[in-house]
mmCIF file of C-alpha atoms and ligand atoms in Angstrom:
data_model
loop_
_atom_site.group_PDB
_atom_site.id
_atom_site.type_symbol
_atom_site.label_atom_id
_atom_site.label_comp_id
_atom_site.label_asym_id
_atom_site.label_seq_id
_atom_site.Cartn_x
_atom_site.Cartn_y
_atom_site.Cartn_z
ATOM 1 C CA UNK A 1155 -0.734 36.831 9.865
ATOM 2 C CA UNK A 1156 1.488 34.011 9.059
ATOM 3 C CA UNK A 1157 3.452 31.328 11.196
ATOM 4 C CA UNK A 1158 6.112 31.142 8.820
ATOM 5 C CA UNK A 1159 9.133 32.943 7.575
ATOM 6 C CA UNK A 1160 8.879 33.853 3.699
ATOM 7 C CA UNK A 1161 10.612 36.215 1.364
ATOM 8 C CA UNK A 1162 8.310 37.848 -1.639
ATOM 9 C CA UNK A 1163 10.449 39.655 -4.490
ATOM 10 C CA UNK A 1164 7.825 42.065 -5.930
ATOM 11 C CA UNK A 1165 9.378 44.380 -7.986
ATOM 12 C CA UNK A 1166 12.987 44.570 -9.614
ATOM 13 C CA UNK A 1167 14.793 47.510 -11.384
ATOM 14 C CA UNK A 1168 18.197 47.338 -12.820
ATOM 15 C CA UNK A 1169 19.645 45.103 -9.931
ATOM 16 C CA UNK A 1170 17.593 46.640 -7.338
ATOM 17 C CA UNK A 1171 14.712 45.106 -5.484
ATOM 18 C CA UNK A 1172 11.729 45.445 -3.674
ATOM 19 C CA UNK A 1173 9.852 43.280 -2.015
ATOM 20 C CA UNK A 1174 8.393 42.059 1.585
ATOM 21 C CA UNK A 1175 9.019 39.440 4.466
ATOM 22 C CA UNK A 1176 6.816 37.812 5.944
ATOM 23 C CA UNK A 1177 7.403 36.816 9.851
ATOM 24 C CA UNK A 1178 4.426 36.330 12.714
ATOM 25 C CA UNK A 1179 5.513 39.380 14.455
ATOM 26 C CA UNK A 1180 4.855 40.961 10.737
ATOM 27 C CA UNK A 1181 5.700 42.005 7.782
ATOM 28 C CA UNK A 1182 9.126 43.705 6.996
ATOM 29 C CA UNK A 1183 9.308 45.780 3.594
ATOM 30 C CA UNK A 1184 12.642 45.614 2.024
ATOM 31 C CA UNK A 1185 14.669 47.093 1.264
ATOM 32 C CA UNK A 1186 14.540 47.816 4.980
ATOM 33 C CA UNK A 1187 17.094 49.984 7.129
ATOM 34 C CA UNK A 1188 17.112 48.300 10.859
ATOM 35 C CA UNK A 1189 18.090 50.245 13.462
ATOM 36 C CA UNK A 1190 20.639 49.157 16.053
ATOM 37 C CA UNK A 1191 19.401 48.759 19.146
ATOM 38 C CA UNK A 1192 22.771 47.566 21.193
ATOM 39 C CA UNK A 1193 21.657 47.198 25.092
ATOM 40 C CA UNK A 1194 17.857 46.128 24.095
ATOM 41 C CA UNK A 1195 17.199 49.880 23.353
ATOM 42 C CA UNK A 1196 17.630 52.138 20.356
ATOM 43 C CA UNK A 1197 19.443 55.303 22.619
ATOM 44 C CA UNK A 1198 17.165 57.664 23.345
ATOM 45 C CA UNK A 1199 14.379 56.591 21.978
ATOM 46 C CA UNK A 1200 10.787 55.149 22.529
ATOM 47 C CA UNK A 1201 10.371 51.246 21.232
ATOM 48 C CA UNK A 1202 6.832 53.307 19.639
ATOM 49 C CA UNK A 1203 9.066 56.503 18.075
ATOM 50 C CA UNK A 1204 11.171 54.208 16.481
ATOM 51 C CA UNK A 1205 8.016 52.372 14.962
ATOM 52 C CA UNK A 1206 6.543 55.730 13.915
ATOM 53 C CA UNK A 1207 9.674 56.616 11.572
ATOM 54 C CA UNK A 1208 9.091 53.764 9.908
ATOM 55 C CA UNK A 1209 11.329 50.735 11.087
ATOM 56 C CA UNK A 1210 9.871 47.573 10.613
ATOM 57 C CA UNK A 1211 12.510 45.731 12.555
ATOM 58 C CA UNK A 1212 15.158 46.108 14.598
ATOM 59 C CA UNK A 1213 18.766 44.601 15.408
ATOM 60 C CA UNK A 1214 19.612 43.266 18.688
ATOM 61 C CA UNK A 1215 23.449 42.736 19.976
ATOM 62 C CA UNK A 1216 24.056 38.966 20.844
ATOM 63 C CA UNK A 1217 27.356 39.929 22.419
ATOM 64 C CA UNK A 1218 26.150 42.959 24.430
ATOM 65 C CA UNK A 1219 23.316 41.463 25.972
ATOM 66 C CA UNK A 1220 24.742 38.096 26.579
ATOM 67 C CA UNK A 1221 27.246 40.141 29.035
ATOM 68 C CA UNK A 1222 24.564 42.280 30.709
ATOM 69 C CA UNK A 1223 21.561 41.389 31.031
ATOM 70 C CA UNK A 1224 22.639 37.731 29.886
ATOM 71 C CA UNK A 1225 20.299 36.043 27.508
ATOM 72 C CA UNK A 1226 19.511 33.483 30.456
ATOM 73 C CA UNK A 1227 17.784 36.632 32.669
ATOM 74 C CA UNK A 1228 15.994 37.783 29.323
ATOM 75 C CA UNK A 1229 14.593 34.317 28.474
ATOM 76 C CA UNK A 1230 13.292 34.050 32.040
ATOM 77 C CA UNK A 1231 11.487 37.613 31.901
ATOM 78 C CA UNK A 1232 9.755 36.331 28.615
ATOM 79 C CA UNK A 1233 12.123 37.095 25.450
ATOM 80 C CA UNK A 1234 13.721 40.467 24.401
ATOM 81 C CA UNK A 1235 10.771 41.571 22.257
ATOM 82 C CA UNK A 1236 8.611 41.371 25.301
ATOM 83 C CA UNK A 1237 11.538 42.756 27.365
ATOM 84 C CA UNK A 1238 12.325 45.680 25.351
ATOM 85 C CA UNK A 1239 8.958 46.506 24.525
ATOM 86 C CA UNK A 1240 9.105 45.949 20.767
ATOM 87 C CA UNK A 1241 6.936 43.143 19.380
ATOM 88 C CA UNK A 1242 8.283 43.888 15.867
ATOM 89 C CA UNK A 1243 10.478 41.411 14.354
ATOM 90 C CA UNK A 1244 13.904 41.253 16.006
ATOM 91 C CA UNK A 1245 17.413 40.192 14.367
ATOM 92 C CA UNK A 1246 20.192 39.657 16.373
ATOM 93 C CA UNK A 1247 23.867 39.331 15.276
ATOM 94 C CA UNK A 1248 25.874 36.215 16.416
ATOM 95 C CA UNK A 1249 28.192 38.103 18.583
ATOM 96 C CA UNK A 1250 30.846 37.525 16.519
ATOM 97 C CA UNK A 1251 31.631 40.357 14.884
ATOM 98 C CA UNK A 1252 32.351 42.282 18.618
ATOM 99 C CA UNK A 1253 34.042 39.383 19.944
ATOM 100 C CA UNK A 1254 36.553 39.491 16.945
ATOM 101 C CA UNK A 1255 37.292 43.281 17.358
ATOM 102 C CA UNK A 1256 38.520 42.578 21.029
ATOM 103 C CA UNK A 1257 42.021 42.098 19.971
ATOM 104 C CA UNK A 1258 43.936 41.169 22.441
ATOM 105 C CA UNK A 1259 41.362 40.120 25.194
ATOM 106 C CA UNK A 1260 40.349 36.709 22.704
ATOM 107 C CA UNK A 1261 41.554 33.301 21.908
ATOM 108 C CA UNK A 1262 40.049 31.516 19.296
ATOM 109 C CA UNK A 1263 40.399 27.965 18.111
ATOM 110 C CA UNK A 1264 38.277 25.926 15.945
ATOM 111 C CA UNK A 1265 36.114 25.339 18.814
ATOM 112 C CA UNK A 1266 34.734 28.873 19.210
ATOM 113 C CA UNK A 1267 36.274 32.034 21.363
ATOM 114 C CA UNK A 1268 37.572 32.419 24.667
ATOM 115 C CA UNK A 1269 36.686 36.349 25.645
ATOM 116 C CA UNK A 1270 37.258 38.826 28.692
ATOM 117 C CA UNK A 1271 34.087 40.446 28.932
ATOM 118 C CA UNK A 1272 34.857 45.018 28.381
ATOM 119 C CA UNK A 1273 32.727 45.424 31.245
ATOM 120 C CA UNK A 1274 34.322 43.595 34.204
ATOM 121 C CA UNK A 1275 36.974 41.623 32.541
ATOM 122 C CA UNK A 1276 35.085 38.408 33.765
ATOM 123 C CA UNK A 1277 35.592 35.095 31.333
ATOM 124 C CA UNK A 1278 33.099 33.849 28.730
ATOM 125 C CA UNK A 1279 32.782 31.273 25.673
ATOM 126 C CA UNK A 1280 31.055 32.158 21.977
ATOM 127 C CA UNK A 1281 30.897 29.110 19.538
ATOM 128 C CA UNK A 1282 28.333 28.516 16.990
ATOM 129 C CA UNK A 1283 26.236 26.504 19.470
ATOM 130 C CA UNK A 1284 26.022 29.102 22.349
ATOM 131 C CA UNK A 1285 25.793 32.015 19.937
ATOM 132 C CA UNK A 1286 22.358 29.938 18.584
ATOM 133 C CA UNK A 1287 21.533 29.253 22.107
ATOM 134 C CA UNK A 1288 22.036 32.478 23.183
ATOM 135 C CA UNK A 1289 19.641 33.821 19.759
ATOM 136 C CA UNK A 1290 17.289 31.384 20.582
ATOM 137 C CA UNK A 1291 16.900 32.353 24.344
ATOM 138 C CA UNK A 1292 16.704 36.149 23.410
ATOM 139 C CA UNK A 1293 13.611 35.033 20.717
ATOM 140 C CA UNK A 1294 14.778 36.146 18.117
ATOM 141 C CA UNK A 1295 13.422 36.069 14.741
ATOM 142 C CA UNK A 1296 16.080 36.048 12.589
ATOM 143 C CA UNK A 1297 19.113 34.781 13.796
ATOM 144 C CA UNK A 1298 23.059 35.178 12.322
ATOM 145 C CA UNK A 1299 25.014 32.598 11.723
ATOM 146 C CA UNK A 1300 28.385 32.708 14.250
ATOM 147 C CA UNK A 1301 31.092 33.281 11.845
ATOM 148 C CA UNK A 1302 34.868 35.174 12.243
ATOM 149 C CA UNK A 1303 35.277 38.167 10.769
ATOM 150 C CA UNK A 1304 38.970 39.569 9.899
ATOM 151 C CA UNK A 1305 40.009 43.316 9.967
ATOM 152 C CA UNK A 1306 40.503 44.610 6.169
ATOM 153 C CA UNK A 1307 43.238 44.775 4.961
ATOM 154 C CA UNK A 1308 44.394 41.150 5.606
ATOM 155 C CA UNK A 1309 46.709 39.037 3.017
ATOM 156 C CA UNK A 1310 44.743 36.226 1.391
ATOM 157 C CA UNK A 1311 45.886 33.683 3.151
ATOM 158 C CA UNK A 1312 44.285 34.998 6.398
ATOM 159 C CA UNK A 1313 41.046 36.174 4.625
ATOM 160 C CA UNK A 1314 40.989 32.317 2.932
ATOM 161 C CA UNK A 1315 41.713 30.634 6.491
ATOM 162 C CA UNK A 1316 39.049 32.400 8.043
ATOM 163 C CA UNK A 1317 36.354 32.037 5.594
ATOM 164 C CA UNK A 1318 37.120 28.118 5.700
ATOM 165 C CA UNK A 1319 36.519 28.389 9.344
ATOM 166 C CA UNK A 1320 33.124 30.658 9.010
ATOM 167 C CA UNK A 1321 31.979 28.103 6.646
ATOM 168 C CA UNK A 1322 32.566 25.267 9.321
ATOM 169 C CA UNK A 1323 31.025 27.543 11.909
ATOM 170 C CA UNK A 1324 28.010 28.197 9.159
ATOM 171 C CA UNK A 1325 27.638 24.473 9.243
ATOM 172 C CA UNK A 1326 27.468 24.071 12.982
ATOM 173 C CA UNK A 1327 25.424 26.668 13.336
ATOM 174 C CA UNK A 1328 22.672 25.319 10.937
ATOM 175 C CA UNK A 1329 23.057 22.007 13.010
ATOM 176 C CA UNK A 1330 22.795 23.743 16.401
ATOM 177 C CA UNK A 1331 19.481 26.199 14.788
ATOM 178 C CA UNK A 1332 17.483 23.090 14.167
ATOM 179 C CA UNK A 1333 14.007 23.606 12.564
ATOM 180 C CA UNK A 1334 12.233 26.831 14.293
ATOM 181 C CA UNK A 1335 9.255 27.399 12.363
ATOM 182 C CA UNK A 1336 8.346 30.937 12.121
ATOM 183 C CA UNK A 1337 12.280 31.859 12.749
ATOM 184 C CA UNK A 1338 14.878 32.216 9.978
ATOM 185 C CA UNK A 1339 18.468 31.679 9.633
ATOM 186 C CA UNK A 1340 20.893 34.009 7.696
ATOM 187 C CA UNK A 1341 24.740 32.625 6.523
ATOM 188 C CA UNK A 1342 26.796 35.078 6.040
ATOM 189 C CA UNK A 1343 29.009 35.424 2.782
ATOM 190 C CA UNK A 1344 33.163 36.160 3.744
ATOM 191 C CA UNK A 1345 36.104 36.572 1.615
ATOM 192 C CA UNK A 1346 37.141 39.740 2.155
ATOM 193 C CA UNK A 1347 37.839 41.300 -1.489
ATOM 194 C CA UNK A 1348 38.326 38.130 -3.418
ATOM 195 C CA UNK A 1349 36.074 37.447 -5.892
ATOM 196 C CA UNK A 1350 36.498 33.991 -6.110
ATOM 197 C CA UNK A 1351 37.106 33.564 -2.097
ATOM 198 C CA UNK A 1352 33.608 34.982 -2.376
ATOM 199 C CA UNK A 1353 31.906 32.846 -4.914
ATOM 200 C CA UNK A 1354 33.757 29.869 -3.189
ATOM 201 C CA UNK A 1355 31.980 31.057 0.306
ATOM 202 C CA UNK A 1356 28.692 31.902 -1.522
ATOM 203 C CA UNK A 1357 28.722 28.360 -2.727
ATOM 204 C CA UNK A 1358 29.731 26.454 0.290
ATOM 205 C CA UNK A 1359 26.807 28.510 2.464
ATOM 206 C CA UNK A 1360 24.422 27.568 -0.440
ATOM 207 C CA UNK A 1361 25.130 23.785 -0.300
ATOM 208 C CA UNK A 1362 23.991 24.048 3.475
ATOM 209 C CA UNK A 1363 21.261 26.168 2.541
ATOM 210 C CA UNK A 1364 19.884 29.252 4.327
ATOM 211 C CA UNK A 1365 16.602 31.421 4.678
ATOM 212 C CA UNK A 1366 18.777 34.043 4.102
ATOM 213 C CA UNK A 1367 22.800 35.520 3.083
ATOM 214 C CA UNK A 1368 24.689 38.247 4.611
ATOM 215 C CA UNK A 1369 27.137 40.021 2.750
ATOM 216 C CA UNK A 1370 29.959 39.619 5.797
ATOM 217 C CA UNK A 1371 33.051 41.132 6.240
ATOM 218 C CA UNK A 1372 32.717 44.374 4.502
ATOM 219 C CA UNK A 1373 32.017 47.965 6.169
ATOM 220 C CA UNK A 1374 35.407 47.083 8.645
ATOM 221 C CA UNK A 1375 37.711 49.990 7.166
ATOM 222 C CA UNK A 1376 38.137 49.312 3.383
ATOM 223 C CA UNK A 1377 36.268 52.001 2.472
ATOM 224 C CA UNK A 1378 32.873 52.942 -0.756
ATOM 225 C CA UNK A 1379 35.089 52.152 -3.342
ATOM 226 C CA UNK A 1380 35.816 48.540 -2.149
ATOM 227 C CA UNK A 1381 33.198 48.164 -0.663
ATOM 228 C CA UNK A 1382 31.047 48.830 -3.683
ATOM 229 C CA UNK A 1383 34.012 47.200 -5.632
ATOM 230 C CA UNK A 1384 32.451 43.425 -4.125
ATOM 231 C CA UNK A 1385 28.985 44.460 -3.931
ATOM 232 C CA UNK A 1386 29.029 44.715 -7.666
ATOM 233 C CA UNK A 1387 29.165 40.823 -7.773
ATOM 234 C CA UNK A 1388 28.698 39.485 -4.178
ATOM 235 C CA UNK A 1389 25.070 39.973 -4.591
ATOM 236 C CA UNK A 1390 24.893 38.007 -7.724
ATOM 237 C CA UNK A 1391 26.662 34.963 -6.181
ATOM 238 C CA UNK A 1392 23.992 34.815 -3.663
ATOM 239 C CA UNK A 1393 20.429 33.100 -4.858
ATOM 240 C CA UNK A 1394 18.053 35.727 -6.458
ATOM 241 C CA UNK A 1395 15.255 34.328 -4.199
ATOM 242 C CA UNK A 1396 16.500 34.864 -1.008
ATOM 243 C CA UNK A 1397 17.544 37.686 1.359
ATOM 244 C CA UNK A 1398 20.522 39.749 0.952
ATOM 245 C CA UNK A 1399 21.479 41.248 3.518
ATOM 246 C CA UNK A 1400 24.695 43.984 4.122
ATOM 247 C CA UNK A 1401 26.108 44.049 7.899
ATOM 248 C CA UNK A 1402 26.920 47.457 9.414
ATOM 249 C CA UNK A 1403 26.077 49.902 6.607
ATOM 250 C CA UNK A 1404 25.747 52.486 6.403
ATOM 251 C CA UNK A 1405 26.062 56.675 5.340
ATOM 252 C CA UNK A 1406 23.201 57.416 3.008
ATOM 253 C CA UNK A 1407 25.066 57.168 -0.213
ATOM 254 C CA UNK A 1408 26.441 53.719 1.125
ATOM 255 C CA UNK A 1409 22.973 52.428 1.883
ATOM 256 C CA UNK A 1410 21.516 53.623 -2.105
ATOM 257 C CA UNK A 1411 24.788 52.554 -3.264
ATOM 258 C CA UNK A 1412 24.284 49.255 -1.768
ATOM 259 C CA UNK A 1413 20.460 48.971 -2.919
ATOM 260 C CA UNK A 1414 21.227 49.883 -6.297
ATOM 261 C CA UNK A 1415 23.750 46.705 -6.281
ATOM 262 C CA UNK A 1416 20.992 44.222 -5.252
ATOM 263 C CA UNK A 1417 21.015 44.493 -1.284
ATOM 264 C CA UNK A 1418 17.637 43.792 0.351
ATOM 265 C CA UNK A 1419 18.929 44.414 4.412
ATOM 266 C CA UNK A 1420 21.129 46.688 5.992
ATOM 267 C CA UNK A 1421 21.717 48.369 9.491
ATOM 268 C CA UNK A 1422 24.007 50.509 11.522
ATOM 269 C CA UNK A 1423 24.346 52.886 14.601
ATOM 270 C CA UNK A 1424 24.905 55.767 12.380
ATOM 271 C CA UNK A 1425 21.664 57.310 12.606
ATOM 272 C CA UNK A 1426 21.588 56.936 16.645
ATOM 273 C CA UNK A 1427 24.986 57.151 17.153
ATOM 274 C CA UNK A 1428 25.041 60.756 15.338
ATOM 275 C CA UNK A 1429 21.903 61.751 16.550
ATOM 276 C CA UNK A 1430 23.876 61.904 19.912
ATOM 277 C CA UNK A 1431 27.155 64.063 18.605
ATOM 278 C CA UNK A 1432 24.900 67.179 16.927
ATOM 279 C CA UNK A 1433 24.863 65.432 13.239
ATOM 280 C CA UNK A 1434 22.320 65.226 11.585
ATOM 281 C CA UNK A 1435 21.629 63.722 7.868
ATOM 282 C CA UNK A 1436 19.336 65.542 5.273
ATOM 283 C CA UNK A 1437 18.543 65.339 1.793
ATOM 284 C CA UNK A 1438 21.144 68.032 1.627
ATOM 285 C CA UNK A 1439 23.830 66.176 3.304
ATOM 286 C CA UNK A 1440 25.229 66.184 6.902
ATOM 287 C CA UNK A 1441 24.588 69.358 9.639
ATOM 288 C CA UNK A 1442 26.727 69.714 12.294
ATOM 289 C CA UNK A 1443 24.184 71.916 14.488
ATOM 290 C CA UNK A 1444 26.771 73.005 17.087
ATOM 291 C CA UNK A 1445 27.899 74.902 14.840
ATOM 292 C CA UNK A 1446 27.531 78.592 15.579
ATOM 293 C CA UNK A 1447 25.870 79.357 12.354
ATOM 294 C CA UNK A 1448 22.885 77.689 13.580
ATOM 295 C CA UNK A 1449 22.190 79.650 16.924
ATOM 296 C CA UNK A 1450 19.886 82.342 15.530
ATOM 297 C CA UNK A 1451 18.456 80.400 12.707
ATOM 298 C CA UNK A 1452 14.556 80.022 13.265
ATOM 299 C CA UNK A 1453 14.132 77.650 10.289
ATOM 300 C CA UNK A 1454 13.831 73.682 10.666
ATOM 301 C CA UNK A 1455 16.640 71.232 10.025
ATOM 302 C CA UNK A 1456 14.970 70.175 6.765
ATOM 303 C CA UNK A 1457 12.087 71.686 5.798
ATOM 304 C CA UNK A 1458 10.934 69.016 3.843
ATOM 305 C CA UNK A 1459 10.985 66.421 7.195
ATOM 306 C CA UNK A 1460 8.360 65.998 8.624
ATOM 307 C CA UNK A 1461 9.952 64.365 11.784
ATOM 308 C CA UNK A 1462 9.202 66.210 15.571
ATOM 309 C CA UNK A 1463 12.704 67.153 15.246
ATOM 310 C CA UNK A 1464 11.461 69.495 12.088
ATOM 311 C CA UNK A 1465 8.021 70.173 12.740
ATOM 312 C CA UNK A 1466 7.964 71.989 15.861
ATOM 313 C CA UNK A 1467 11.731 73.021 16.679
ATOM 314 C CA UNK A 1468 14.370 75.397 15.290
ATOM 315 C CA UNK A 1469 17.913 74.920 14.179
ATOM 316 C CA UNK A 1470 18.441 77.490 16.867
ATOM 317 C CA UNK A 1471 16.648 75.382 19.244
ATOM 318 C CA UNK A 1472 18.388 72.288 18.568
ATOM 319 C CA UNK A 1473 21.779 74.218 18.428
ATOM 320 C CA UNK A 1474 20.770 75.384 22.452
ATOM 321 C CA UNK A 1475 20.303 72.197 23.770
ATOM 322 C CA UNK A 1476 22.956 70.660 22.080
ATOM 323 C CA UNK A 1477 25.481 72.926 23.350
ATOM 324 C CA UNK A 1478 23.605 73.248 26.486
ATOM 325 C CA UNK A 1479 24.346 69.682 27.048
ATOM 326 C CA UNK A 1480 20.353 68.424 27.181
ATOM 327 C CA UNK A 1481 19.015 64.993 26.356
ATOM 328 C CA UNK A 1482 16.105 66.141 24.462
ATOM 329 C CA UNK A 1483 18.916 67.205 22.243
ATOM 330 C CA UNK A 1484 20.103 63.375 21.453
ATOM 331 C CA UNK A 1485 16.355 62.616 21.645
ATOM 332 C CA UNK A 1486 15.455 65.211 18.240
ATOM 333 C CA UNK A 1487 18.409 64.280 16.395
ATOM 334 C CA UNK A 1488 18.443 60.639 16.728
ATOM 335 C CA UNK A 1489 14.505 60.363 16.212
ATOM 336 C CA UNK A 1490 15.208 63.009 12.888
ATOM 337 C CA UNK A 1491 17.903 61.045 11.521
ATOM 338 C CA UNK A 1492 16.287 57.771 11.831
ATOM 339 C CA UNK A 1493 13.145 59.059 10.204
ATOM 340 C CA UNK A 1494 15.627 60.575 6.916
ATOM 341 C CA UNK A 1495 17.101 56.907 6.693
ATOM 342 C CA UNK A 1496 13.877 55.559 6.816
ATOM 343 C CA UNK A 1497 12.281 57.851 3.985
ATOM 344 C CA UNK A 1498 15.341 56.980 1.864
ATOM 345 C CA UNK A 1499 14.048 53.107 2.269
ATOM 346 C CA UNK A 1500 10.812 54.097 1.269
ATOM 347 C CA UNK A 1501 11.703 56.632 -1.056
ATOM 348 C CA UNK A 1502 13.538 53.755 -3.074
ATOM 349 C CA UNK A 1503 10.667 50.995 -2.342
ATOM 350 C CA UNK A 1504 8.491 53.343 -4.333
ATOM 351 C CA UNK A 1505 10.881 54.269 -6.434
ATOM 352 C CA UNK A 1506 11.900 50.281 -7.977
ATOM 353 C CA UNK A 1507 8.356 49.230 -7.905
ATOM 354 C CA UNK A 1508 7.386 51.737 -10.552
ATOM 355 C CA UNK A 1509 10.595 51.379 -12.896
ATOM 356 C CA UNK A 1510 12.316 54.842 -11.683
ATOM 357 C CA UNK A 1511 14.762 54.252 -9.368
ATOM 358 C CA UNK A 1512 17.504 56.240 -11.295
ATOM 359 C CA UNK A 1513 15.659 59.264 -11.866
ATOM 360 C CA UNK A 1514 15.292 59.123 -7.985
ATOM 361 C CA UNK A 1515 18.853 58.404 -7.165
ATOM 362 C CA UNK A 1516 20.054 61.106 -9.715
ATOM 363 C CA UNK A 1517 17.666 63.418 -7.437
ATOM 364 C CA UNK A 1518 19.295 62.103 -4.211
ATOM 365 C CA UNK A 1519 22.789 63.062 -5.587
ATOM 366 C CA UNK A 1520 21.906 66.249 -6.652
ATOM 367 C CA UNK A 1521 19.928 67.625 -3.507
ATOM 368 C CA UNK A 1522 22.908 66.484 -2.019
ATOM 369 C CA UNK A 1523 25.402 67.939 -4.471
ATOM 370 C CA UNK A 1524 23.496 71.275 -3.276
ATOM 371 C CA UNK A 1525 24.929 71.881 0.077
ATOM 372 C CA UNK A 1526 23.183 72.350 2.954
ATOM 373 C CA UNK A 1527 20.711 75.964 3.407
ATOM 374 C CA UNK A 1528 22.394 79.099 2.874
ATOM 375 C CA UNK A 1529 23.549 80.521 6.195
ATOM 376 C CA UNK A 1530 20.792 83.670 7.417
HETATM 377 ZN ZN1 ZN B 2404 13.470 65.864 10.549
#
């Protein structure tokens, strides 16, 4: 076990990687998927299920838990990992990223944000010294830079504006981190879709110098295309020997598309969030199992999974309790699709380190490209 924070690159293939971090509450195999666990919980499901499909770290909401709990009432109960019950590594975002999506209910000025809290409308203050006060209280092991974060599309001139300001917040934040040994802090890359706004972002969080670079801004609405449209350079602006890292993504093919393009890090609610409405990924693409077709089917989700979800229950099953309103119903699907996002990290991990990572995304496209099972 180390006490520091390190990043080994083990394998390359094309522009995708494979490697592993090294933290003291472990090691974290990248490409990793990290599930989002919002309220200091990933929704209906055990801190130990979550470890069992694979997750080697999870993502923590600065902004949600800063409201309720607060990160003061955390600290005092002994950190969030201890809190939560998860003594895995832990990133947390900066609590930006929320704050900026309650239009309307913000002011911001080159101080930091002014907010009215969703809950009970009460007043509070982000800037990039509370949001790393706030990281550092919740123990968190690798913390985000506080940056702004505009809604695509924007015109340039708004996307330039606030990536000047980000880039002062990265600084500030960086000043306000101080040296944690053991803990790592991430900038995080904006721009929107300009190349160069990019590279000149890329640069200016370089000459401040991180453990680690998000790829910011994207995953907000612009859709694969675009989205896949920057990752084909953003990752090379970034240095080779540190962490890249994609915020909020994503579907499956978003998360190989986004491997295949250089990205080390990635999470989202998808898999959890899903999990609760009755979808569920698979190699052959997305179920909806309230679907009627599913209520006398006595075969598994995915035969291939070897999830609880899978193993011991039938689509007809999992159709019943959906319908019939049941938790255990969120329970199976969440803990299913988090275990099929997880295999896809792993699948890939083994995949790059032995030189065949397009003959295993050409298979993920066509089991996809398949359909889902024939109806009985
Ligand atoms: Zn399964």
């Amino acid at each position: 076990m180390t006490d520091r924070f390190s990043f080994r690159l083990d394998a390359t293939d094309g522009k995708a990687r494979t490697g592993a971090i090294s933290t003291p509450r472990g090691e974290i195999r990248t490409p990793a998927f990290m599930p989002v666990g919002t309220a200091a919980t990933v929704k209906a499901m055990l801190p130990e299920s979550v470890a069992a499909t694979g997750a080697d770290i999870l993502l923590g909401n600065t902004y949600h838990l800063m409201l309720r709990p607060t990160a003061e009432r955390i600290a005092r109960l002994g950190g969030l990992h201890k809190f939560m019950n998860w003594d895995k590594p832990i990133l947390t975002d900066s609590g930006g990223f929320q704050v900026m999506s309650l239009a309307g209910l913000r002011k911001l000025t080159e101080e930091g944000v002014t907010f009215k809290s969703h809950i009970d409308g009460s007043r509070h203050h982000l800037s990039p010294e509370r949001s790393m006060e706030i990281q550092a209280l919740l123990g968190s092991d690798i913390v985000m830079c506080f940056d702004e974060c505009p809604a695509l599309p924007a015109d340039r001139d708004r996307i330039k504006s606030s990536m000047d300001l980000s880039m002062r917040w990265a600084q500030r934040s960086r000043d306000a981190f101080g040296d944690r040994p053991g803990h790592a802090l991430f900038g995080i890359q904006q721009g929107g879709l300009e190349q160069d706004l990019r590279e000149e972002s890329a640069q200016a969080l370089q000459a401040i110098a991180f453990d680690g670079y998000a790829v910011g801004g994207l995953a907000v609405g612009e859709g694969q295309e675009a989205m896949f449209g920057v990752l084909d350079y953003a990752p090379d602006q970034l240095p080779a020997d540190k962490l890249r890292y994609l915020m909020g993504v994503g579907k499956p093919d978003d998360i190989v598309g986004a491997v295949k393009r250089g990205i080390d890090m990635m999470d989202c609610v998808l898999p959890s969030r899903s999990g609760r409405t009755g979808q569920a990924f698979t190699r052959r693409g997305v179920v909806n199992i309230k679907n009627a077709r599913h209520a006398d089917d006595p075969r598994p989700l995915d035969e291939a999974c070897t999830c609880p979800a899978c193993s011991r229950y039938s689509r007809a099953y999992l159709h019943h309790v959906f319908r019939a309103n049941e938790m255990i119903s969120g329970m199976l699907l969440t803990w299913h699709n988090l275990h099929y996002f997880q295999k896809i990290m792993a699948g890939m991990r083994d995949a790059i380190a032995a030189g065949t990572f397009a003959v295993w995304e050409a298979d993920f496209h066509s089991l996809r490209a398949q359909g889902d099972i024939d109806p009985l």
